[in-house]
Short mmCIF file of C-alpha atoms in Angstrom, two decimals:
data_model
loop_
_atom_site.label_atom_id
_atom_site.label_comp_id
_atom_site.label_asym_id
_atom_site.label_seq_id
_atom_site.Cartn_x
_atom_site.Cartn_y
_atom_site.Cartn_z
CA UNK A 1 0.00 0.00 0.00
CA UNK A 2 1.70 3.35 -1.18
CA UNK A 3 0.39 5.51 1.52
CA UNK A 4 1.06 9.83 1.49
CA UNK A 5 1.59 11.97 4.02
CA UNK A 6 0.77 15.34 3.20
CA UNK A 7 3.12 17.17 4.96
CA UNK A 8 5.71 15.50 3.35
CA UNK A 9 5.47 17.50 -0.20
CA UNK A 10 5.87 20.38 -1.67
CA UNK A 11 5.57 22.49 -4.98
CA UNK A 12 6.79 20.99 -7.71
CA UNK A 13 10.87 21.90 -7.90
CA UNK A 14 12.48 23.87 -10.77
CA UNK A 15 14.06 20.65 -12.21
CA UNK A 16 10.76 19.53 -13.24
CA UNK A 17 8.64 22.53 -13.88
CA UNK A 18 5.07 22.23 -14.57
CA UNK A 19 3.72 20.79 -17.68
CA UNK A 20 7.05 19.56 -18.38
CA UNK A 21 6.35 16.12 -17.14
CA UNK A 22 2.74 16.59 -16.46
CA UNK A 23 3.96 17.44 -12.92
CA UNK A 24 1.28 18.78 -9.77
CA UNK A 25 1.69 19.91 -7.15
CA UNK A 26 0.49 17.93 -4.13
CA UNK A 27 -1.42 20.78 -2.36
CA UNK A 28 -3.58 21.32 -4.94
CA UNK A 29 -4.66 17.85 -3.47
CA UNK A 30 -3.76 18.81 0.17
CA UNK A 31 -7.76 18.78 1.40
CA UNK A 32 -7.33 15.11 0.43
CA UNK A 33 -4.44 13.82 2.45
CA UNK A 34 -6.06 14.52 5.58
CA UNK A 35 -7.52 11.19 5.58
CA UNK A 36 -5.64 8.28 7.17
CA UNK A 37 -4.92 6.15 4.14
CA UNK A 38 -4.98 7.21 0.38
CA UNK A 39 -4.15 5.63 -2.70
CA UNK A 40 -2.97 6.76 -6.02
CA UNK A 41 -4.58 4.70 -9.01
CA UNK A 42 -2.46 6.11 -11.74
CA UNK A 43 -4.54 4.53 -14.24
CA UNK A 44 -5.99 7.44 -16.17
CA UNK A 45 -4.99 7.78 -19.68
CA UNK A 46 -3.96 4.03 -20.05
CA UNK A 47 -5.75 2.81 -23.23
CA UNK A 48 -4.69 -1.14 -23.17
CA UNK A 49 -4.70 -3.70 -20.06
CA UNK A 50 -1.17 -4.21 -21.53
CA UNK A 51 -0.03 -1.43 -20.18
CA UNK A 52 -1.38 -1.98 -16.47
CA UNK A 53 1.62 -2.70 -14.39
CA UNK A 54 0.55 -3.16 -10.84
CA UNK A 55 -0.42 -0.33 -8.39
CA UNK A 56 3.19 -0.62 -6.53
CA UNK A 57 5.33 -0.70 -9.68
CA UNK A 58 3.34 2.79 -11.13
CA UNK A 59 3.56 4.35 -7.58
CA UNK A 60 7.68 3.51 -7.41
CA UNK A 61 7.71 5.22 -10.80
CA UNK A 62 5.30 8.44 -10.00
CA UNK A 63 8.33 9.58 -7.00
CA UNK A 64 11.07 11.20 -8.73
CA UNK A 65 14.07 9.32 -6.86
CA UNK A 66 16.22 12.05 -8.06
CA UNK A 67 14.02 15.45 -7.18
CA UNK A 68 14.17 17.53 -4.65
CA UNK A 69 13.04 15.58 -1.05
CA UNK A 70 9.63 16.19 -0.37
CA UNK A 71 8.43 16.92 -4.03
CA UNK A 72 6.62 14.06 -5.92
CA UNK A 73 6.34 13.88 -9.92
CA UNK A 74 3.24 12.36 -10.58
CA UNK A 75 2.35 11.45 -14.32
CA UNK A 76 -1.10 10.36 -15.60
CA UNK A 77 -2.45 9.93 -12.27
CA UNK A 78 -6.07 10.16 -10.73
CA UNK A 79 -6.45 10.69 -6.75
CA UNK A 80 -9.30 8.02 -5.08
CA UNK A 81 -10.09 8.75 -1.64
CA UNK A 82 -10.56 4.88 -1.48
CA UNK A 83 -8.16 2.33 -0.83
CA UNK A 84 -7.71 0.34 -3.87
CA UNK A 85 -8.55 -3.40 -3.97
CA UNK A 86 -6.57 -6.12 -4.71
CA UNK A 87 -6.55 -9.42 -6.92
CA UNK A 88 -4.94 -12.38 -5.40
CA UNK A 89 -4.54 -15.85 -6.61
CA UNK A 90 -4.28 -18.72 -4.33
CA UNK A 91 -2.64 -21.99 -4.27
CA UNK A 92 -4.31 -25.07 -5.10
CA UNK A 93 -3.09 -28.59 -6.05
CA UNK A 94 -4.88 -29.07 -9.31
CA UNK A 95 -4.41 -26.78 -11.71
CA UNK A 96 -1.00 -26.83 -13.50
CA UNK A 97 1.78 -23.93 -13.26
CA UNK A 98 1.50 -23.79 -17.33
CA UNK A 99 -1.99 -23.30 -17.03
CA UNK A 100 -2.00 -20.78 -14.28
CA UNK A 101 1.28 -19.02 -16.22
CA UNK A 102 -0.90 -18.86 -19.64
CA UNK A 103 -4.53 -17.73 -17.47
CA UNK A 104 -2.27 -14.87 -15.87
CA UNK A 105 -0.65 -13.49 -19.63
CA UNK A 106 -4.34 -13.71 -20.95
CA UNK A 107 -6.01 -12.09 -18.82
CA UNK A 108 -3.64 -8.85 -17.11
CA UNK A 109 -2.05 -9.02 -20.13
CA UNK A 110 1.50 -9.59 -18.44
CA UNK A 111 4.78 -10.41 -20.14
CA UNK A 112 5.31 -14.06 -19.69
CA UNK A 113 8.33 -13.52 -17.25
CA UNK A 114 5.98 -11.28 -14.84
CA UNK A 115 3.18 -14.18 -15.21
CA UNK A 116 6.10 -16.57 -13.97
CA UNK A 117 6.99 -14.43 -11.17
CA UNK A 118 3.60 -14.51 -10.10
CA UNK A 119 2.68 -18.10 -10.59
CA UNK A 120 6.32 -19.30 -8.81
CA UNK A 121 5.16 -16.90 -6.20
CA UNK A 122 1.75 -18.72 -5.41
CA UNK A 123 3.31 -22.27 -5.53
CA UNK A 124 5.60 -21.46 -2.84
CA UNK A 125 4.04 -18.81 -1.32
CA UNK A 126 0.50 -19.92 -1.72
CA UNK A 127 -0.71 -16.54 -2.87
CA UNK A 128 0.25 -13.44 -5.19
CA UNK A 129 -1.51 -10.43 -5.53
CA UNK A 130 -1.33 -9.87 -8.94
CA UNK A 131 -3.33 -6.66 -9.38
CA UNK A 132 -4.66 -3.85 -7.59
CA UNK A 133 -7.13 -0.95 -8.62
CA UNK A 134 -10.89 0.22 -8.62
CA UNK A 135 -12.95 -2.20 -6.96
CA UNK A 136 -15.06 -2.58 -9.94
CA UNK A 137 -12.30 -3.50 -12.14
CA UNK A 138 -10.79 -5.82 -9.30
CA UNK A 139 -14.05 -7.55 -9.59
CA UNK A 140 -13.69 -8.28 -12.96
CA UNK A 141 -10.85 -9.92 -12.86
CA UNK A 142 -11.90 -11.90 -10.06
CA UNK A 143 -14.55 -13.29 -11.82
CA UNK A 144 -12.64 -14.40 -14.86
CA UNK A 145 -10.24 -16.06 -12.66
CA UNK A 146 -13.08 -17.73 -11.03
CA UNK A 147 -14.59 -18.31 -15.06
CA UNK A 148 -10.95 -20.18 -15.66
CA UNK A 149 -11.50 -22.19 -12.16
CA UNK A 150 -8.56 -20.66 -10.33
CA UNK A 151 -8.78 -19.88 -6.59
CA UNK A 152 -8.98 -16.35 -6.25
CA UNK A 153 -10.11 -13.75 -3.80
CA UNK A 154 -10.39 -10.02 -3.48
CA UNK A 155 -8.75 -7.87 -1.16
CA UNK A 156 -8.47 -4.37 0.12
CA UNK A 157 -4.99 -3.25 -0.41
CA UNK A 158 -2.64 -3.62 2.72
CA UNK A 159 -4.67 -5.97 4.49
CA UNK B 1 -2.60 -41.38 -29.14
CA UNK B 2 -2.88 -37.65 -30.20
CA UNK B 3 -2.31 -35.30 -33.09
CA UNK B 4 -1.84 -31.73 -33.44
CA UNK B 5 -4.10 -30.59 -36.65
CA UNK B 6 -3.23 -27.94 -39.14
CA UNK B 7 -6.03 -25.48 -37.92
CA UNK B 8 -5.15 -25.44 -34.45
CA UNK B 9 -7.46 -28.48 -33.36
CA UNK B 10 -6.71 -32.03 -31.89
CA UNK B 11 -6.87 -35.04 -32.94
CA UNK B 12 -7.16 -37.98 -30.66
CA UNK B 13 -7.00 -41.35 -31.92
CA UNK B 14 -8.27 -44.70 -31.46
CA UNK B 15 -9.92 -43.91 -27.52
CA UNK B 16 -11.36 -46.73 -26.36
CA UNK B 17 -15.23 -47.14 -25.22
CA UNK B 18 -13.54 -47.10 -21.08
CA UNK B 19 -12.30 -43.43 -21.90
CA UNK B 20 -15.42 -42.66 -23.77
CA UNK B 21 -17.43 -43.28 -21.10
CA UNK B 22 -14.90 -41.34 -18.66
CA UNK B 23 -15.91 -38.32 -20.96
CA UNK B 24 -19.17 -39.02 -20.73
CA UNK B 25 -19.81 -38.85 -17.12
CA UNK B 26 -17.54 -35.53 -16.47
CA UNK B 27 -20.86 -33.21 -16.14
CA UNK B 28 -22.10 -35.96 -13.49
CA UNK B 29 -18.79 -35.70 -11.94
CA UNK B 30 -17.91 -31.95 -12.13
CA UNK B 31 -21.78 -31.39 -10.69
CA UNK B 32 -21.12 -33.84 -7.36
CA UNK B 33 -19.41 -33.43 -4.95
CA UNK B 34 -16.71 -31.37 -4.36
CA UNK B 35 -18.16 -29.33 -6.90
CA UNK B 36 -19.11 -26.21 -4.69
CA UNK B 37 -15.32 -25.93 -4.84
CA UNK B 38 -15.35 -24.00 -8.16
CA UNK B 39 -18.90 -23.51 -8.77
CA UNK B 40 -19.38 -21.37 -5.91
CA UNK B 41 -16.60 -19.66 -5.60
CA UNK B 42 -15.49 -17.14 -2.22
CA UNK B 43 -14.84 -13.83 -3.18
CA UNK B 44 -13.15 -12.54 -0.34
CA UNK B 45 -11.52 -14.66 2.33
CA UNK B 46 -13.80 -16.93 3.92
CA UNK B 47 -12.77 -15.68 7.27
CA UNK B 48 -13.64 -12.11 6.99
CA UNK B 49 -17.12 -11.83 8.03
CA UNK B 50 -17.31 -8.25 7.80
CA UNK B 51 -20.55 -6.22 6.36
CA UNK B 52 -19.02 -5.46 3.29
CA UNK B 53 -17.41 -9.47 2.34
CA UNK B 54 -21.24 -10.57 3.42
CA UNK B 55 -22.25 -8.13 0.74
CA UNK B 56 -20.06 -8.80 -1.74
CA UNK B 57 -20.59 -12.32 -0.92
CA UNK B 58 -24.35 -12.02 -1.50
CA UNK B 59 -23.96 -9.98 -4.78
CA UNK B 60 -21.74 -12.71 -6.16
CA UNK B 61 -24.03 -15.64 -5.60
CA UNK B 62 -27.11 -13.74 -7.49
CA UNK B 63 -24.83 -12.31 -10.33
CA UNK B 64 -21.70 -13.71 -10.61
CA UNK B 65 -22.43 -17.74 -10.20
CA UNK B 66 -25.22 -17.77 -12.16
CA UNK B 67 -23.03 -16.76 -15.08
CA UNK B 68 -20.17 -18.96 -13.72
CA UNK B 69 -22.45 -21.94 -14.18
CA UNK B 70 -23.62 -21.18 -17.68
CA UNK B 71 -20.02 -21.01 -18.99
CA UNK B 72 -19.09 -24.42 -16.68
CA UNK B 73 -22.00 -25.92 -18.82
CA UNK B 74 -21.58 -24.83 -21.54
CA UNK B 75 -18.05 -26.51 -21.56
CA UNK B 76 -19.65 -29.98 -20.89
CA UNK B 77 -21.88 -29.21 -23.92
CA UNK B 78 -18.79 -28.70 -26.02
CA UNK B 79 -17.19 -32.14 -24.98
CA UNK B 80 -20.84 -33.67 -25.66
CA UNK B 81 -20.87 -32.14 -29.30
CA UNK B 82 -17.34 -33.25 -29.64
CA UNK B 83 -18.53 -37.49 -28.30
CA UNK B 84 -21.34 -37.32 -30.60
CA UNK B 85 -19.11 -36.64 -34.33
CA UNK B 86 -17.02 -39.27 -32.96
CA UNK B 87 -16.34 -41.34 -36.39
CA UNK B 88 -15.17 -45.38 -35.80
CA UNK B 89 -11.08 -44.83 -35.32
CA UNK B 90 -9.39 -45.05 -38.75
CA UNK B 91 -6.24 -46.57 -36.70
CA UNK B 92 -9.00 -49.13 -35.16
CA UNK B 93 -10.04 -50.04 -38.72
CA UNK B 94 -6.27 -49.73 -40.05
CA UNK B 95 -5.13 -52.47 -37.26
CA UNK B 96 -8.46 -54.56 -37.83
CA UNK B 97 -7.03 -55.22 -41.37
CA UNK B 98 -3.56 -56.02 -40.31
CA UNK B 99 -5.07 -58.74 -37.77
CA UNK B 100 -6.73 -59.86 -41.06
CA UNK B 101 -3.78 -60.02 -43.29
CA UNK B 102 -1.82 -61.76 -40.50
CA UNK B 103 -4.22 -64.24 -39.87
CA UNK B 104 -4.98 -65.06 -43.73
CA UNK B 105 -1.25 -65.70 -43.89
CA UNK B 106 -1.02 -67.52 -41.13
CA UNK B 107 -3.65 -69.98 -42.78
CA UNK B 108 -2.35 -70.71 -46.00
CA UNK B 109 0.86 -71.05 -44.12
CA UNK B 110 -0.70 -73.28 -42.33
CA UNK B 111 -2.19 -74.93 -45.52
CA UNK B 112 1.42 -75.52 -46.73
CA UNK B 113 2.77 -77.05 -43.59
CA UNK B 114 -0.14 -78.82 -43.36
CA UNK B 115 -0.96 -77.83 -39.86
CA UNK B 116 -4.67 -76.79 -38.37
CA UNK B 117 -5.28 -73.59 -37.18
CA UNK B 118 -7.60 -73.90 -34.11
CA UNK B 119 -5.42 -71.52 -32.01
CA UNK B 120 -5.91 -68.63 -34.78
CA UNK B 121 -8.43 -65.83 -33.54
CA UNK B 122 -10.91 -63.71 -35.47
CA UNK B 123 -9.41 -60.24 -35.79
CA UNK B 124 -11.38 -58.19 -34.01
CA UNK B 125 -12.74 -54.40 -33.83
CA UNK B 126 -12.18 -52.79 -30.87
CA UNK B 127 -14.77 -49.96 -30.79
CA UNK B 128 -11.83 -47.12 -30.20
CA UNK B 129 -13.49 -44.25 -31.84
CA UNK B 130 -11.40 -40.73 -33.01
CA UNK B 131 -12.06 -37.62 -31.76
CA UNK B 132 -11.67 -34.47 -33.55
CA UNK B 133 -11.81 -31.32 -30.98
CA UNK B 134 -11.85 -27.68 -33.33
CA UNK B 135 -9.65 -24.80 -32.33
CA UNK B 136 -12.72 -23.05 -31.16
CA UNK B 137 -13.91 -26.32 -28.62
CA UNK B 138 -10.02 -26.47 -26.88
CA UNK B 139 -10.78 -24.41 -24.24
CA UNK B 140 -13.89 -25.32 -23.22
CA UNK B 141 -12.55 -29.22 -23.70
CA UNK B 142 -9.78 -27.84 -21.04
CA UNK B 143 -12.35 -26.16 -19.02
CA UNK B 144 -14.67 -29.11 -18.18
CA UNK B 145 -11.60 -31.34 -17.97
CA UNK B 146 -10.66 -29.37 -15.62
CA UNK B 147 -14.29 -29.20 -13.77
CA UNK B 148 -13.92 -32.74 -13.22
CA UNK B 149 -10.50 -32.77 -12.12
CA UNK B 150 -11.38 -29.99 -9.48
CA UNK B 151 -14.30 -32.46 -8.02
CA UNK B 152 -12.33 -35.53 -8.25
CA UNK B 153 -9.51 -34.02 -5.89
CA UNK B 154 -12.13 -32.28 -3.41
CA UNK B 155 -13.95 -35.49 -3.15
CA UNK B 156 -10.65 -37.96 -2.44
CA UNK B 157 -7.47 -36.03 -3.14
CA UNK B 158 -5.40 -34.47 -0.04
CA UNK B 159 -3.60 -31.14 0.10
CA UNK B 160 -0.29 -32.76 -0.98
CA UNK B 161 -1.38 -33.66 -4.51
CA UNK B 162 -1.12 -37.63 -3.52
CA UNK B 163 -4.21 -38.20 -5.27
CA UNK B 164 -2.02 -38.32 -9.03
CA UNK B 165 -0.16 -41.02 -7.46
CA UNK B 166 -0.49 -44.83 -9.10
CA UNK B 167 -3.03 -47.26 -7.92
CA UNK B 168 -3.24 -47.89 -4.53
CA UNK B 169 -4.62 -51.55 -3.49
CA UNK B 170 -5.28 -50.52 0.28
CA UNK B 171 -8.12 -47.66 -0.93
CA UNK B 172 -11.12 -47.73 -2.11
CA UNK B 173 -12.51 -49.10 -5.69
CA UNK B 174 -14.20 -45.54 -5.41
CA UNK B 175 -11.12 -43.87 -4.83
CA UNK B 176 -9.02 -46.38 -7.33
CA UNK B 177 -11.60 -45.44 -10.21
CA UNK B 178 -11.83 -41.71 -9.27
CA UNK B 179 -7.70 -41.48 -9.51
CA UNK B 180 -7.85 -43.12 -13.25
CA UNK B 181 -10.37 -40.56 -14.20
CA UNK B 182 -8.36 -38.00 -12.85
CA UNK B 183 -5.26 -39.33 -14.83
CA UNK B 184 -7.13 -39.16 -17.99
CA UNK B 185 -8.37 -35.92 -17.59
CA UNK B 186 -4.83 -34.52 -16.87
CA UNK B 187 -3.03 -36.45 -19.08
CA UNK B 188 -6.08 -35.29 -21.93
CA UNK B 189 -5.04 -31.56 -21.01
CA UNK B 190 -1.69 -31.73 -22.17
CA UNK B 191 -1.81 -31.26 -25.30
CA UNK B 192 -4.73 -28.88 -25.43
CA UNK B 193 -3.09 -26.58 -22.97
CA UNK B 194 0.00 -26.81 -25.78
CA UNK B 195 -2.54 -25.91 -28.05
CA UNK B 196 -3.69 -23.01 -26.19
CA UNK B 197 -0.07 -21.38 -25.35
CA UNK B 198 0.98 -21.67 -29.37
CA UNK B 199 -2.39 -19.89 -30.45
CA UNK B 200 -1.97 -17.27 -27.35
CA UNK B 201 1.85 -16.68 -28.66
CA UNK B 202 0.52 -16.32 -32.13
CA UNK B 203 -1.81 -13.70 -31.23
CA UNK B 204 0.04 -11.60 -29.11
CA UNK B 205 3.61 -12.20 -29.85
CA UNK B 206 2.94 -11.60 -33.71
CA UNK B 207 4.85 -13.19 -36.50
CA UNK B 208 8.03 -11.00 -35.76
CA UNK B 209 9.27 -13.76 -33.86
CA UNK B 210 8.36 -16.45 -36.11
CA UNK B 211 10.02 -14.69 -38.59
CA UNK B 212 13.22 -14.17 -36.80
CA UNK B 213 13.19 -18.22 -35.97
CA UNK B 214 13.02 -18.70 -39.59
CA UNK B 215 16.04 -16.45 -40.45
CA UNK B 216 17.88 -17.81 -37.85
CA UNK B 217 17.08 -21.65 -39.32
CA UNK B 218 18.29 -19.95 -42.48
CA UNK B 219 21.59 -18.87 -41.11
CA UNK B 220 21.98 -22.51 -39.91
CA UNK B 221 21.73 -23.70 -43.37
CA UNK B 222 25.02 -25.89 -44.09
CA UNK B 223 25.35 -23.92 -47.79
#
């Protein structure tokens, strides 16, 4: 769960002015942060499930490791005041890795390597969370995971 | 005995009336017990009792298994459509006249040496049928294999996966008969989940790797 502290960021520095990156500021946002929890779902602007990497990987790439401390760079983002939900596969002793490999890459659209990682991840970890977002869209995947008779649940993020 | 087709579709050869009838029963299977398994299907974790899992969990049974049933179904009715083109096995007939040849040979052999041929048996048919499963019926075939697969292990496997093992004399005939169904069904979704990768890679990876396969093979031409 990325989670923001608003007191933590600033304008936007002069290394990345605005527009230049499709940077905001974070106060513009500010009224937002005073909730406990909140979660970034950059997914605005993405046209293709292919290019849905999970929550984590987009959040690691919206913080500028480089900028000035306490300034984020967010690009393509929307702000929910929700926590985002989760999609995570179980362990079970039936269906095959291949299967579960191929069921991942169809339906997240994943790169074959990042379907391994997941798959090697819930036959010795007994779960993976491969996907995290709106609830709605969580639910969907859910279902075809339970259409293609794997054992999958939904979660809220960070549980 | 399988085949990969052409078009993407399978070919299974000579299956004998036993394995027919395994087919046969899978909706009888994949509908007993054990079948709550996948048919009704937790969308949260069964522990969290919360408002919002009961919810969900209410929400799920009236729209989301209803529909998960219909497609489970509808992949039995895809292995029944499959069963009932099934054409008497060309490699049934194809050994039925070898039998004969052998055995009309082994008469006039006979007549030459002057010896009887009491011993010699009829050739006979066996009733192995083929089976021709389209591209468009593979994944459904998968699906309902795995349906019955799913039951099977709720019903007798353990956690561990022992249930693939080989026959075990000190269980059950139940359990005996349940394991070669199981066997069957897994060892019927090897090819078809083959089939399934190629036509996924095809799609999605494009012909640009095909293509570089085939100038590679060129390169490896010896002139």
């Amino acid at each position: 769960m990325f989670r923001v502290n608003a007191m933590n960021f600033s304008a936007p520095s002069a290394r990345f002015p605005q527009g230049a990156r499709a940077s905001r500021p974070f106060e513009r946002y500010a009224h937002l942060f005073q909730r406990a929890e909140l979660s970034l779902t950059p997914l605005a602007n993405m046209s293709r499930i292919h290019d849905l990497p999970i929550l984590s990987e987009l959040c690691m790439q919206s913080i500028d490791p480089l900028g000035d401390p306490g300034t984020a760079v967010l690009e393509d983002t929307r702000i929910s005041t929700e926590m985002p939900w989760a999609v995570v596969i179980h362990d079970d002793p039936v269906n095959t890795i291949e299967y579960v490999i191929l069921t991942i890459q169809r339906l997240f659209g994943y790169a074959r390597a990042k379907a391994e990682h997941h798959t090697m991840e819930v036959h010795y970890s007994g779960r993976s969370l491969v996907w995290n977002g709106a609830k709605e869209k969580a639910e969907h995947y859910v279902h075809q995971l339970h259409a293609a008779q794997l054992k999958a649940s939904l979660e809220r993020s960070g549980e | 005995m399988y085949e990969f087709m052409d078009d993407g579709g399978l070919l299974l050869i000579g299956v004998a009336p036993k394995y027919i009838e395994m087919l046969r029963r899978l909706p009888a299977i994949a509908h007993g017990d054990g079948a709550e398994r996948f048919r009704e299907p937790d969308p949260m974790d069964p522990q969290n009792r919360s408002p919002e899992a009961r919810s969900l969990r209410d929400d799920w049974m009236d729209l989301v298994v209803p529909e998960l049933h219909e497609i489970f179904d509808n992949q039995h009715c895809a292995v029944n459509e499959v069963l009932d083109k099934a054409e008497p096995s060309y490699f049934d007939d194809w050994l039925f006249h070898q039998q004969k040849l052998a055995k009309d040979f082994a008469e006039n052999f006979d007549e030459e040496m002057e010896g009887d041929d009491e011993d010699a048996q009829p050739p006979e048919r066996t009733e192995a049928v083929d089976l021709i499963i389209p591209p468009e019926l593979i994944e459904p075939w998968y699906g309902a294999l795995n349906q019955g697969r799913l039951a099977l292990h709720a019903r007798y496997g353990d956690s561990e996966g022992e249930f693939t093992n080989s026959e075990d004399s000190s269980k059950s005939d139940a359990w005996n008969q349940a394991r070669a169904h199981y066997s069957f069904y897994s060892f019927l979704q090897y090819p078809l989940i083959h089939l399934m990768q190629t036509e996924f890679d095809e799609k999605f990876l494009g012909s640009d790797e095909s293509q570089a396969e085939d100038d590679d093979s060129d390169d490896d031409l010896p002139f």
